[in-house]
XYZ file of C-alpha atoms in Angstrom:
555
model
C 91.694 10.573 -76.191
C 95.432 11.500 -77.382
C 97.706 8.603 -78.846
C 101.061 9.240 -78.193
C 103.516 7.056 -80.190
C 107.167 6.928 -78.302
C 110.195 5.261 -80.955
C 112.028 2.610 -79.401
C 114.091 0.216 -81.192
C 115.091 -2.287 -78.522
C 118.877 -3.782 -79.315
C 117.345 -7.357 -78.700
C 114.201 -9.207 -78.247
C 112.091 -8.828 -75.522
C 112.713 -12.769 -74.623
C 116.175 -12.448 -74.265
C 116.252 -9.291 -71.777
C 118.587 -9.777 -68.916
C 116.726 -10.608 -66.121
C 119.735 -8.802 -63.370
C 118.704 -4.983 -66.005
C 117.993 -2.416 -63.994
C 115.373 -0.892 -66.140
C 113.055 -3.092 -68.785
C 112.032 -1.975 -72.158
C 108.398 -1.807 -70.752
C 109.507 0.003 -67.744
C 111.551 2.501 -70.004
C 108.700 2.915 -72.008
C 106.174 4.084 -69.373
C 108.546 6.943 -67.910
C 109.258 7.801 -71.261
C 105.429 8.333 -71.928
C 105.013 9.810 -68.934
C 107.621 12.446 -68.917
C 106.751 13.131 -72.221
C 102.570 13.756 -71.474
C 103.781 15.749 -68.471
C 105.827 18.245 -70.118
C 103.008 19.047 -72.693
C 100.561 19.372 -70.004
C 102.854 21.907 -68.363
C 103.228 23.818 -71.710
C 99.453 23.997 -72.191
C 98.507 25.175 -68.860
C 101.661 28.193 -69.380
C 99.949 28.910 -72.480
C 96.373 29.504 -70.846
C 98.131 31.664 -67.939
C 99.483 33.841 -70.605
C 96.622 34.472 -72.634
C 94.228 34.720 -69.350
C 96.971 37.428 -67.959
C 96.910 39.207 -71.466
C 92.998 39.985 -70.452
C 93.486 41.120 -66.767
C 94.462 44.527 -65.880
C 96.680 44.996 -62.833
C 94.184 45.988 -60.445
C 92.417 42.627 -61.133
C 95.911 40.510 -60.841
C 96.739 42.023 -57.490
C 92.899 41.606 -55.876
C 93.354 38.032 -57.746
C 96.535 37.188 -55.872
C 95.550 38.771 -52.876
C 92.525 36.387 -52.772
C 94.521 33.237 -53.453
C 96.927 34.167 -50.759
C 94.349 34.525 -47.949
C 93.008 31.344 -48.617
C 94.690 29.227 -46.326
C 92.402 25.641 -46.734
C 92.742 26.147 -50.624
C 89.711 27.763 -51.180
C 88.574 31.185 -52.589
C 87.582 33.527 -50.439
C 87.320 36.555 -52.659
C 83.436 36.435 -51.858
C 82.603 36.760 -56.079
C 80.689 34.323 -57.996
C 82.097 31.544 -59.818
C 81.432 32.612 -63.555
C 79.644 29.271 -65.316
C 82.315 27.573 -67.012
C 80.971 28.652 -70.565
C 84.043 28.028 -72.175
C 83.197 24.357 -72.215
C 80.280 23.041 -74.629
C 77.149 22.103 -71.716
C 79.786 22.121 -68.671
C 76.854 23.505 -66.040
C 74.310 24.600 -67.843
C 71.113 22.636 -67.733
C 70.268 23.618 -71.807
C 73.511 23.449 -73.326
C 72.740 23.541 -76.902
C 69.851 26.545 -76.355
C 67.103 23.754 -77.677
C 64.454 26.046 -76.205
C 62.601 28.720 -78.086
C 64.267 31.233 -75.445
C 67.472 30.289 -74.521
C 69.686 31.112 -71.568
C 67.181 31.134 -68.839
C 67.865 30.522 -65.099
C 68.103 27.041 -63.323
C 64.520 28.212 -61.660
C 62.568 28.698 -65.098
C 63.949 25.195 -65.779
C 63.170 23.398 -62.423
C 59.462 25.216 -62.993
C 59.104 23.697 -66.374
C 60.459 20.469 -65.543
C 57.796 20.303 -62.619
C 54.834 21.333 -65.189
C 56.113 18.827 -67.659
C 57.092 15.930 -65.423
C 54.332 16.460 -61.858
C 51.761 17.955 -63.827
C 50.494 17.241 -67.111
C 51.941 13.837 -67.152
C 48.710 13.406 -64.723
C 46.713 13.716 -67.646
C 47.756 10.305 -69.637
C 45.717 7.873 -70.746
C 47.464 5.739 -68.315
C 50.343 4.624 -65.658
C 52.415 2.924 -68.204
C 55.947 4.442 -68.520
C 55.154 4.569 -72.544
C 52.290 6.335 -71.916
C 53.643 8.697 -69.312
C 56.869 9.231 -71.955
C 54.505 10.353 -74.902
C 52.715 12.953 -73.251
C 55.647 14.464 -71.682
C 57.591 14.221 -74.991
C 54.656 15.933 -76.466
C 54.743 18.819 -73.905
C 58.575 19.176 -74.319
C 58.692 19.481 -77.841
C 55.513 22.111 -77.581
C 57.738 24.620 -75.120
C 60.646 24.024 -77.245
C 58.709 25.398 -81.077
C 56.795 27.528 -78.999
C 57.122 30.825 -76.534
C 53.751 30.903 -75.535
C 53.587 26.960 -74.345
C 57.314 27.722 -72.608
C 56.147 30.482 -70.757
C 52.989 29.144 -69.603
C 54.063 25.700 -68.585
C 56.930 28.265 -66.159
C 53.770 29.920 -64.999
C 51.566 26.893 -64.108
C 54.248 24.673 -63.075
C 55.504 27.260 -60.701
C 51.621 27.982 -59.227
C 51.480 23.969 -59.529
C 54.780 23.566 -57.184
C 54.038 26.678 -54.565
C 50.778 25.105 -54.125
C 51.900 21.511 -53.092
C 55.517 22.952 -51.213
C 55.403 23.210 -47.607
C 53.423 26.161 -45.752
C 57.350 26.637 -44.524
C 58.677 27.446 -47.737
C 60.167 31.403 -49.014
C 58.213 31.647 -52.426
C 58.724 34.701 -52.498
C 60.773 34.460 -55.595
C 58.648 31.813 -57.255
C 55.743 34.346 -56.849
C 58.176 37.121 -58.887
C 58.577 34.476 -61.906
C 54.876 33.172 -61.568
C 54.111 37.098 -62.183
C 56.940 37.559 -65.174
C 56.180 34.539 -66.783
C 52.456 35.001 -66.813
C 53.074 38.577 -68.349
C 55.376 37.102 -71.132
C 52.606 34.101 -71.838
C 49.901 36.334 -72.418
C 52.219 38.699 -74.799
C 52.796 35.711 -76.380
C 48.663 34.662 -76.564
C 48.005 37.752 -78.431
C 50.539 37.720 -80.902
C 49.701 34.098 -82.028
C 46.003 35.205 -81.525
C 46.308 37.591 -84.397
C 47.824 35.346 -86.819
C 45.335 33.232 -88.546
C 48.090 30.384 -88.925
C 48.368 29.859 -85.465
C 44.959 31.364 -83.698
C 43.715 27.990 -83.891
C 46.655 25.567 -82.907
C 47.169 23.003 -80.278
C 49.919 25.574 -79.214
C 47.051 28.306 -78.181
C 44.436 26.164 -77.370
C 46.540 24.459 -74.681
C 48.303 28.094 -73.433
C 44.749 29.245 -73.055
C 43.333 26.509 -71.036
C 46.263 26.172 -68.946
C 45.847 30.553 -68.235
C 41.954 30.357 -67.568
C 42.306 26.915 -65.255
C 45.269 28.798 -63.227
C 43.963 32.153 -63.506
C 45.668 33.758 -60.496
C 48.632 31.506 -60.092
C 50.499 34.683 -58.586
C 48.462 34.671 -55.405
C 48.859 30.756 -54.905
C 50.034 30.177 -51.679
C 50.808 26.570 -49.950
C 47.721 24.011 -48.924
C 47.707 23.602 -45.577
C 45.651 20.264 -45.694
C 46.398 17.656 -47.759
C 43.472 15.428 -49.395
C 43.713 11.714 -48.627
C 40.788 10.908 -50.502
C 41.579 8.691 -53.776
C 39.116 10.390 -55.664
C 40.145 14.160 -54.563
C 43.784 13.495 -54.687
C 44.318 12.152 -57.972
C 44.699 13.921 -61.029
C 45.469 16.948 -58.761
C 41.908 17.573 -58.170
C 42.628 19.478 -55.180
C 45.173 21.487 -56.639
C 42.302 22.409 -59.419
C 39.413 22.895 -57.440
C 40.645 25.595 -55.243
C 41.877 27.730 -58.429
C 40.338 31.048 -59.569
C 39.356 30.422 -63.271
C 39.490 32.999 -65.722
C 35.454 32.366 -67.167
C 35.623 34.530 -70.186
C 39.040 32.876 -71.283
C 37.690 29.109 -71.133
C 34.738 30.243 -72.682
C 36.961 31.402 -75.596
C 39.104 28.408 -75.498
C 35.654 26.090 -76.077
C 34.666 28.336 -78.979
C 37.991 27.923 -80.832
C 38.123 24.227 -80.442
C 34.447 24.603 -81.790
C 35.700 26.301 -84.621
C 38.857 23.785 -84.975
C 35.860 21.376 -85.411
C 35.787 19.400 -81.931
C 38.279 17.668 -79.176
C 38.715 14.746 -81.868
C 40.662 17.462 -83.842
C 42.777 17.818 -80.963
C 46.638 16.173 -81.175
C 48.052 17.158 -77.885
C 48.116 14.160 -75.763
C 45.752 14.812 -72.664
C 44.498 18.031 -73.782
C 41.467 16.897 -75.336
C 40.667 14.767 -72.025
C 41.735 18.054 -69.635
C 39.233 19.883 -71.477
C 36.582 17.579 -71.643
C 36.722 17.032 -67.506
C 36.790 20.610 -67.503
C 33.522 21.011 -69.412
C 32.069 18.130 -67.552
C 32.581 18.922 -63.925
C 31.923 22.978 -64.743
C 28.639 21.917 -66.204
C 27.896 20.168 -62.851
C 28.783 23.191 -60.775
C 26.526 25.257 -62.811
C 24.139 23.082 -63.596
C 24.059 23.591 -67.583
C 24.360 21.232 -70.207
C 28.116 20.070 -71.624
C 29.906 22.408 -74.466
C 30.789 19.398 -76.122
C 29.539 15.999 -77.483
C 30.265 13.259 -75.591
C 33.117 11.233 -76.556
C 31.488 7.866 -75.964
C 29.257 5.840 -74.294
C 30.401 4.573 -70.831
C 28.634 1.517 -70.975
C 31.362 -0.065 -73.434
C 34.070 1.090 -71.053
C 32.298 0.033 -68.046
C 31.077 -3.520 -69.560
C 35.099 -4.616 -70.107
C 35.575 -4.493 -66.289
C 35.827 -8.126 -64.440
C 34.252 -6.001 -61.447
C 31.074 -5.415 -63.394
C 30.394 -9.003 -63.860
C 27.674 -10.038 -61.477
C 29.598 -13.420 -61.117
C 32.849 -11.532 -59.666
C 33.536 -11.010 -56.151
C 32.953 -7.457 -56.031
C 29.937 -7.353 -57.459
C 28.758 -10.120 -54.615
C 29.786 -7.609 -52.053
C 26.673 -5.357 -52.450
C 24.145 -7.426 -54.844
C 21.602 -4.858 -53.604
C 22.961 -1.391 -55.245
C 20.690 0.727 -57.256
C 17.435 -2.153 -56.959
C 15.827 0.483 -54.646
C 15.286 2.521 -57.985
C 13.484 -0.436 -59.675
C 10.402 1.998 -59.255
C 11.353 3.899 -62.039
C 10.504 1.340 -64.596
C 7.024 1.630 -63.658
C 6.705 6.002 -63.936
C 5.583 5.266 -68.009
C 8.353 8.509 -68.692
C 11.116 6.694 -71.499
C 13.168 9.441 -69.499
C 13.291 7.401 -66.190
C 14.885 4.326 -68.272
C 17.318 6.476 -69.082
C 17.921 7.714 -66.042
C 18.402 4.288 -64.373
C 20.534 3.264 -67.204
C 22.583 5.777 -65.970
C 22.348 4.735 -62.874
C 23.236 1.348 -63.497
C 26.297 2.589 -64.495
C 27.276 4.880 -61.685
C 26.557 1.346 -59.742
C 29.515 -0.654 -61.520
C 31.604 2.631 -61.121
C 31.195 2.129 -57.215
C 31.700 -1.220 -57.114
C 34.923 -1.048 -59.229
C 35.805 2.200 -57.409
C 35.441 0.196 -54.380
C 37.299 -3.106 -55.594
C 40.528 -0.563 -56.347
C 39.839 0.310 -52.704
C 40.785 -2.608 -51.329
C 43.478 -3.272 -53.731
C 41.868 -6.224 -55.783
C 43.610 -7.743 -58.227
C 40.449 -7.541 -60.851
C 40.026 -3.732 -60.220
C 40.538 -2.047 -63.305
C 43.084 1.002 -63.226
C 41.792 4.559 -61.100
C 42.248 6.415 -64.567
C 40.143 3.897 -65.946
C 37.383 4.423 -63.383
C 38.131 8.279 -63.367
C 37.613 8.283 -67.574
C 34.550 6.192 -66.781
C 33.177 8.535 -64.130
C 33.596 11.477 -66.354
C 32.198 9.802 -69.369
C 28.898 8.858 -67.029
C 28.897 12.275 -65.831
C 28.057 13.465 -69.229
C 25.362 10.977 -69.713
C 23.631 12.300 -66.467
C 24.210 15.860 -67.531
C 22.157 15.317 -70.719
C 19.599 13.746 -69.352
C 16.204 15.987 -69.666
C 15.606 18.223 -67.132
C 11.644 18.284 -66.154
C 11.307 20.689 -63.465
C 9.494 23.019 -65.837
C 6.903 19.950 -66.492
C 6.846 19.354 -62.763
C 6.213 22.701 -61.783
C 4.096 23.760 -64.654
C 0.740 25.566 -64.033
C -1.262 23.088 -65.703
C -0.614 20.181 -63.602
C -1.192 22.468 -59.990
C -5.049 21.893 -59.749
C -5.901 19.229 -61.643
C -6.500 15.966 -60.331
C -7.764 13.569 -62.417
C -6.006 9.731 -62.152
C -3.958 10.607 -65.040
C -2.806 13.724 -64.314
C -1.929 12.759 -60.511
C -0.218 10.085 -62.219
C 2.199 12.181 -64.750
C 2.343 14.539 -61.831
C 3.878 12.292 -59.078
C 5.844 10.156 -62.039
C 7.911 13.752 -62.563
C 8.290 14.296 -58.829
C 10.092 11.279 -58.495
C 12.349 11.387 -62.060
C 13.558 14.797 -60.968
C 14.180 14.041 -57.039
C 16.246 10.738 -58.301
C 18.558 12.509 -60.712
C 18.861 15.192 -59.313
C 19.783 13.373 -55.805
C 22.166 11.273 -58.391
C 24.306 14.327 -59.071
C 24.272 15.015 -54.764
C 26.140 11.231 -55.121
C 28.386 12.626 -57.985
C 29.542 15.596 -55.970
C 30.045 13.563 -52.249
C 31.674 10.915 -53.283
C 32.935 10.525 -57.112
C 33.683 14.415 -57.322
C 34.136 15.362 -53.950
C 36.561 18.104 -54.814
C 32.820 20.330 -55.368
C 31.619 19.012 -52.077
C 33.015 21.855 -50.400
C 31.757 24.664 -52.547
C 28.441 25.446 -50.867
C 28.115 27.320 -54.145
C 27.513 24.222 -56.181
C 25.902 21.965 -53.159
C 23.232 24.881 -51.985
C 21.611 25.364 -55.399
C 21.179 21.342 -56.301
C 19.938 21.228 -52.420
C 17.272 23.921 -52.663
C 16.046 22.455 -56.001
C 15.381 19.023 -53.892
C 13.976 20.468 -51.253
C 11.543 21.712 -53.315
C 10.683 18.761 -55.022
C 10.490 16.905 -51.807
C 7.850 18.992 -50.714
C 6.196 18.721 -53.786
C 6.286 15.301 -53.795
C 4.599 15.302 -49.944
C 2.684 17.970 -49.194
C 0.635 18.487 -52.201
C 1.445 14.295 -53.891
C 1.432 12.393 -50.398
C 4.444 9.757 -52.240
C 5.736 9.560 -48.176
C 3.055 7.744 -47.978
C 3.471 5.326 -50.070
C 5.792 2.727 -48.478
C 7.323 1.905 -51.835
C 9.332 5.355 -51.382
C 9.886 5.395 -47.910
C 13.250 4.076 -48.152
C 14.276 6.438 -51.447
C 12.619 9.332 -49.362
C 14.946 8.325 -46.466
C 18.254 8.246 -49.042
C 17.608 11.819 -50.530
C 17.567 13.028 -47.329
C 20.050 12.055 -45.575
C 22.706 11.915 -49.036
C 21.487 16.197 -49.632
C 21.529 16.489 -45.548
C 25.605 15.218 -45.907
C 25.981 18.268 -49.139
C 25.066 20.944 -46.996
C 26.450 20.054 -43.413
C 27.530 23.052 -42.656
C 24.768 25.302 -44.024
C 21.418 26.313 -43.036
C 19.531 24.319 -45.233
C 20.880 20.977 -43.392
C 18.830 21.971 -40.461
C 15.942 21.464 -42.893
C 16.711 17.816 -44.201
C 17.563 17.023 -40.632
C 13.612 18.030 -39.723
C 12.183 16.311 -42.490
C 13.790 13.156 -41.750
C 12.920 13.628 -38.233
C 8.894 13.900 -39.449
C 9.806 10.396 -41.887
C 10.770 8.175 -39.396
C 8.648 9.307 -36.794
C 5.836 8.709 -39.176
C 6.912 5.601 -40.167
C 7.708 4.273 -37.185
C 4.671 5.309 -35.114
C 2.951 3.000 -32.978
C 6.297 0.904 -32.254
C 8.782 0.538 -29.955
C 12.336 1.638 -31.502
C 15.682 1.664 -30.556
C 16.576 4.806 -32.368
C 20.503 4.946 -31.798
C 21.139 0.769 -32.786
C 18.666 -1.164 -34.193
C 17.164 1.033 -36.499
C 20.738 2.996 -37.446
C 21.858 -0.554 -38.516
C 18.196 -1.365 -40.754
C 18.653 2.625 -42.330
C 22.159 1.562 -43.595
C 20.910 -1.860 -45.250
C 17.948 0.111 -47.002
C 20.528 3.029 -48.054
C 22.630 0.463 -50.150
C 19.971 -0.401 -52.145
C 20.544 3.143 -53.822
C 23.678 4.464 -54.774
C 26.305 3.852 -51.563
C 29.481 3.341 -50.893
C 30.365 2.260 -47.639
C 34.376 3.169 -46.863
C 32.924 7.146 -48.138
C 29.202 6.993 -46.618
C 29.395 5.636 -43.688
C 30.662 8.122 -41.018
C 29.048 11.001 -42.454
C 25.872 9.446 -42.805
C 26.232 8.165 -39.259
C 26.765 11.431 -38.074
C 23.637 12.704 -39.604
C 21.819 9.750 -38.352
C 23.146 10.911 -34.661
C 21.286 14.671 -35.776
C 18.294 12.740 -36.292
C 17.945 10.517 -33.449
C 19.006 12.728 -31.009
C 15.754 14.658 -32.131
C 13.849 11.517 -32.140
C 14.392 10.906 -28.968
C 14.041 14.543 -27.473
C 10.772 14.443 -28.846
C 10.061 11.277 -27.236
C 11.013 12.065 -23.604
C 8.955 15.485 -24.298
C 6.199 13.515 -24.960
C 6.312 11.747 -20.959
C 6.887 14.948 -19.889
């Protein structure tokens, strides 16, 4: 702001001016001021003329004043590009003072980092609050401003991140040319701070190279053409992360070096250490191995804060009846099968909460809550001992003394229930894997062969204590692989269950008995806004067989 100070020394007070004057003392003052401001505005503009002439050779004057002259509505029509108006500190440019590591990049690099820092790792807070969301992507901005590699890949993945979720409609043709540059510079960056001993094991690296291996071929990304609806594929972008090629051998290096760093708890960056723990959780489940790292902590202390776990609340009363079908396995004698419906136990409260958020309760604990939960249960399951080798051990084929049989059937049934526990995990906590026949064909093969295990050479079918868990594992691995061959397989063996059980009575396949399988099925693991149709559509398989069989049988 300019002060300009005009001297006036008025001949009398201001009280006494005549009143008939033709021009006050105030009045003179103003046109004084502004005559005054108006002449030096007119003498800095002529000054600017000059020296911008000075610069200009006559070729460029006359094409200048050619251009202004043919502009009739005021405007330029000269067809060149406005040069940014650098002459003024910040006027246009979206990084003024050149606070990132590499400065002067295009509006697009900018708009691709802002979506990385803003739509995409902000997912990865602890929770919804703004504080929350602030500090991770404070954390994130001040990483790609120290640090090349961390700019370059956050360009990368938030550019693969935003082509992915942009409409099918959309030219990214130029996106896909940065995705490509900026993945080039990233990994020039990764090996230069891979050879330096001060920085091979930093946040900075550790976070470029998960963010490379998760998004391996961001390039090639092209737009989704269905959206996910469901709560628990949609959030935390699981979609987006699902249907991404990882680079294996470059996550398996990025779990050594936080090995060697000396865990996740070594970890600052906010929501890295949780983005690589889900990562090492849900691959684990895909490939059916045991976690990389320890787990963080138990779920049961998360879990047991929840009003929706109290059996008092509301939800809870809405299905009393979840997981008592598995009461069973606290008479096997294996200290395994505690564990295992401990576990279980667990993934019950995670439904009912799961399902309390659902319908938008007001004593439903957050979705990141329930998701940190999930994860952290996950990793229980996943440690659990596998006994398939016990089950199908050489030993225990011919021998059939009381004891024996009894070990022998007791492993049939801990192995059927958790692995049929991880079928749940994938439908309907994790359902981003349902699709991947891939993951869903291998856990349904392994069940199948335990099922006929547990029939053919144990007769547990028939035992009516399991006819109802018989009739869950079916149906639950039948809904895994509905588009596969194996599913006509679970749909024949639940045709041979039911007709079994059923035989000798009249049954109204398609109503009465639909409506008695779904009250036995939620004494398992269920939930009903997720189960439901699928299951009923199974069901439809099943009795359409049913009765087939039965009109064959008048024939």
């Amino acid at each position: 702001m300019r002060l300009l100070f005009l001297p006036y020394n008025p001949s009398k007070d201001s009280h006494d001016v005549d009143e008939t004057a033709e021009e006050s003392p105030q009045q003179h003052a103003a046109r004084a001021y502004h005559s005054k401001a108006k002449s030096i505005r007119k003498s800095a503009l002529r000054a600017r003329q000059l020296s911008a002439g000075r610069g200009k050779d006559p070729a460029a004057k006359a094409d200048s004043k050619s251009s202004l002259e043919s502009s009739s509505d005021g405007r330029v029509r000269s067809g060149r590009p406005i040069p940014e108006p650098s002459t003024v500190l910040g006027a246009g440019r979206v990084d003024p003072f050149n606070a990132y590591c590499t400065p002067d990049q295009p509006l697009m690099v900018h708009e691709m980092l802002d979506h990385a820092i803003s739509c995409q790792w902000s997912l990865f807070a602890a929770d919804d609050r703004p504080e929350s969301l602030l500090m991770v992507k404070k954390s994130v901005m001040d990483t790609a401003i120290r640090s090349p590699l961390c700019f370059h890949t956050l360009v990368y993945s938030g550019a693969a991140h935003k082509a992915f979720h942009q409409s099918p409609t959309v030219d990214n043709s130029k996106s896909a040319v940065l995705r490509l540059t900026s993945k080039v510079e990233a990994i020039k960056s990764l090996r230069t701070a891979l050879q330096s001993q001060a920085t091979a094991l930093a946040d900075e690296v550790i976070f470029a190279m998960a963010l490379l291996a998760i998004v391996g071929h961001g390039e090639n990304v092209s737009a989704v053409e269905k959206r996910e609806r469901r709560t628990m594929s949609a959030e935390q972008d699981g979609q987006f992360y699902a249907s991404m090629e990882y680079e294996w051998q470059h996550m398996k290096a990025v779990i050594e070096i936080v090995k060697m760093k000396g865990g996740l708890h070594t970890i600052r960056l906010p929501g890295l250490a949780f983005a690589l723990a889900s990562f090492d959780i849900h691959t684990s489940i895909m490939f059916q191995t045991k976690p990389s790292f320890p787990l963080f902590m138990p779920s049961s202390p998360v879990v047991g804060t929840w009003l929706t776990s109290q059996p008092g609340s509301p939800a809870f009363q809405r299905c009393p009846n979840l997981t008592t079908g598995f009461y069973f396995l606290t008479d096997l004698g294996l200290p395994t099968a505690i564990e295992l419906l401990n576990v279980l136990n667990i993934i019950r409260d995670l439904i009912v909460a799961f399902d309390s958020y659902q319908r938008r309760d007001g004593e439903a604990p957050p979705i990141k809550m329930i998701i940190f939960a999930r994860n952290l249960n996950q990793h229980e399951l996943l440690t659990l001992p596998d006994l398939s080798e016990e089950l199908f051990s050489s030993s225990l084929a011919y021998v059939d003394t009381p004891t024996i049989l009894k070990t022998h059937r007791a492993l049939a049934l801990y192995e059927i229930c958790r692995l049929c526990a991880f079928i749940f995990q994938i439908t309907v906590l994790l359902p981003n894997l349902h699709d991947n026949i891939d993951v869903t064909i291998p856990y349904a093969r392994r069940i199948k062969r335990c099922l006929q295990c547990a029939t053919t050479e144990l007769n547990l079918h028939q035992d009516s204590i399991y006819h109802s868990f018989f009739l869950w594992v079916a149906i639950m691995t039948a809904w895994s692989v509905r588009s596969t061959i194996l599913y006509d397989w679970f749909v024949d063996f639940l045709v041979q269950h039911v007709r079994a059980e059923v035989a000798g009575r009249e049954v109204d396949y398609r109503e009465s008995l639909r409506m008695t399988v779904e009250e036995r099925l939620a004494r398992f693991l269920w939930l009903e806004s997720e189960c439901e149709a699928p299951c009923a559509e199974i069901w439809e398989d099943v009795t359409a067989s049913l009765i087939l069989d039965k009109q064959c049988a008048f024939c």
